[in-house]
PDB file of C-alpha atoms in Angstrom:
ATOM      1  CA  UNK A  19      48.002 110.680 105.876  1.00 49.00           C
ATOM      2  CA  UNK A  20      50.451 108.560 107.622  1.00 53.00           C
ATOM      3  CA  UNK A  21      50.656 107.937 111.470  1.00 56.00           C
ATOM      4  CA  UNK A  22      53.566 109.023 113.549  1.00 54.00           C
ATOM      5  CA  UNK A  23      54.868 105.386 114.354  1.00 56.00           C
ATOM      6  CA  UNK A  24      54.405 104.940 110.590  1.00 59.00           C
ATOM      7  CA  UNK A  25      56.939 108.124 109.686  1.00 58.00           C
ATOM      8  CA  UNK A  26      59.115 106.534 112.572  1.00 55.00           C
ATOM      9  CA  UNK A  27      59.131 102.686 110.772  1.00 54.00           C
ATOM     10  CA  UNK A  28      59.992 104.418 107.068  1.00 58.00           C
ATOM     11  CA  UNK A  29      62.493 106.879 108.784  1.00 55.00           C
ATOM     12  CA  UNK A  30      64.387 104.021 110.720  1.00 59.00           C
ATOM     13  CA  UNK A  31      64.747 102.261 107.226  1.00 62.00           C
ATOM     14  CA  UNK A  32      66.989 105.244 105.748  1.00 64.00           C
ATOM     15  CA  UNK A  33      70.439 104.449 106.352  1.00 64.00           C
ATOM     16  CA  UNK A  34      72.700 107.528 105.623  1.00 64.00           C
ATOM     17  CA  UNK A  35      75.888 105.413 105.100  1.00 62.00           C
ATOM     18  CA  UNK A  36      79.246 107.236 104.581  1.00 59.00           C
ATOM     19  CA  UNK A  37      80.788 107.369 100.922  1.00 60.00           C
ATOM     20  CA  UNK A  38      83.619 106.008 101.595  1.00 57.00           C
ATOM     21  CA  UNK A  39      85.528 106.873 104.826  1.00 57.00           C
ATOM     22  CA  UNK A  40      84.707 104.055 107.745  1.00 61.00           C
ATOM     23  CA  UNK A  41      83.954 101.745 105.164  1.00 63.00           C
ATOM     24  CA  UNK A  42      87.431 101.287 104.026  1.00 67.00           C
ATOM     25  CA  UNK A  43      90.517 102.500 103.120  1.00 68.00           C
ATOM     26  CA  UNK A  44      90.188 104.750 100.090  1.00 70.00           C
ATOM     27  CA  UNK A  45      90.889 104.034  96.858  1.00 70.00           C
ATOM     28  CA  UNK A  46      94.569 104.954  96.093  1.00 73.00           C
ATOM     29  CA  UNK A  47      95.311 105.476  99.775  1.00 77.00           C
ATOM     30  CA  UNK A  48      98.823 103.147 100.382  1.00 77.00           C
ATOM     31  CA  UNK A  49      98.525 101.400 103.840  1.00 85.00           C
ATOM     32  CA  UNK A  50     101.062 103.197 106.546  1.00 87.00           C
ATOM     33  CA  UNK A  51     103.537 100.159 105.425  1.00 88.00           C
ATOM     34  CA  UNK A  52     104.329 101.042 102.361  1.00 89.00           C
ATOM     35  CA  UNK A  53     104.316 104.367 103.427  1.00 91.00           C
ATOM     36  CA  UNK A  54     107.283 104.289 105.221  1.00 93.00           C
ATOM     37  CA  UNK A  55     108.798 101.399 102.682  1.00 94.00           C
ATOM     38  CA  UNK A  56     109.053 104.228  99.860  1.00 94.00           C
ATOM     39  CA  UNK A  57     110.360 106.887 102.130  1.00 96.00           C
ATOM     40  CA  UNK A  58     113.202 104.455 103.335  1.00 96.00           C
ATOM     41  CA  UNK A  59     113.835 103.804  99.699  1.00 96.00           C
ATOM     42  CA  UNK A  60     113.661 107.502  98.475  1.00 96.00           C
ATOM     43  CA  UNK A  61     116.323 108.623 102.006  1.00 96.00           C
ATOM     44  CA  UNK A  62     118.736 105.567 100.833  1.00 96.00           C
ATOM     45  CA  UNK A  63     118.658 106.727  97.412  1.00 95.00           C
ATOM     46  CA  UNK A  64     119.521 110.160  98.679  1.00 95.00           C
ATOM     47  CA  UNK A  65     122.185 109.165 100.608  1.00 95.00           C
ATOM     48  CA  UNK A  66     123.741 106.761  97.605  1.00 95.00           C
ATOM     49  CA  UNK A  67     123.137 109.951  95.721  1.00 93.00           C
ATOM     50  CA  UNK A  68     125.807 111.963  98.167  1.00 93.00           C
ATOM     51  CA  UNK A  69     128.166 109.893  98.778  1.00 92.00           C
ATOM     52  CA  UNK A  70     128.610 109.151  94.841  1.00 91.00           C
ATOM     53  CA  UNK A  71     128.743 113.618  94.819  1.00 91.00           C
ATOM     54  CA  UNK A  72     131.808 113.389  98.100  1.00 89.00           C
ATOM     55  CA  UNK A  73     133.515 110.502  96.185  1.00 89.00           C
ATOM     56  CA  UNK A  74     133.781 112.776  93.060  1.00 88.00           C
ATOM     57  CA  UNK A  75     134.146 115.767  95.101  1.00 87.00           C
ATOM     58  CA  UNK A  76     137.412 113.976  96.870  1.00 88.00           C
ATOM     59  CA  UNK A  77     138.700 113.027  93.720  1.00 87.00           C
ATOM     60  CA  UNK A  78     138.964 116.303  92.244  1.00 85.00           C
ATOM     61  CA  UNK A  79     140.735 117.124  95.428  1.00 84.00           C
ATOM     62  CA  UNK A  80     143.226 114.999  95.166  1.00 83.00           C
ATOM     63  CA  UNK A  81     143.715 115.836  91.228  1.00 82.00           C
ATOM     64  CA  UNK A  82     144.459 119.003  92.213  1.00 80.00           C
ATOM     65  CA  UNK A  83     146.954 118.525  94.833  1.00 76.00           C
ATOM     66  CA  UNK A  84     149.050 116.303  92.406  1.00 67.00           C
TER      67      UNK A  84
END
């Protein structure tokens, strides 16, 4: 049978260590940077995207007025 400071030295030795979490950034988690990078890049495209729609849209107009 094993002593109580003996439990306590074999109990100190477990180390419950996270999976993942504190230990680093997960695998396939982008850092905040490029976070932001692609959302800048998807709202530009966007935009591009509209006024290429108001220049049509404008042309038509002035099609139709002639």
């Amino acid at each position: 049978m094993t002593s109580g400071s003996q439990n306590h030295l074999t109990w100190t030795k477990l180390h419950f260590y996270p999976l993942r979490g504190s230990l680093g950034r997960k695998p396939g988690r982008a850092a905040q940077a490029k976070v932001r990078a692609r959302k800048e890049e998807k709202e530009q495209k966007k935009r591009e995207k509209n006024k290429r729609t108001k220049m049509k849209k404008n042309a038509k107009k002035k099609k139709k007025k002639k």
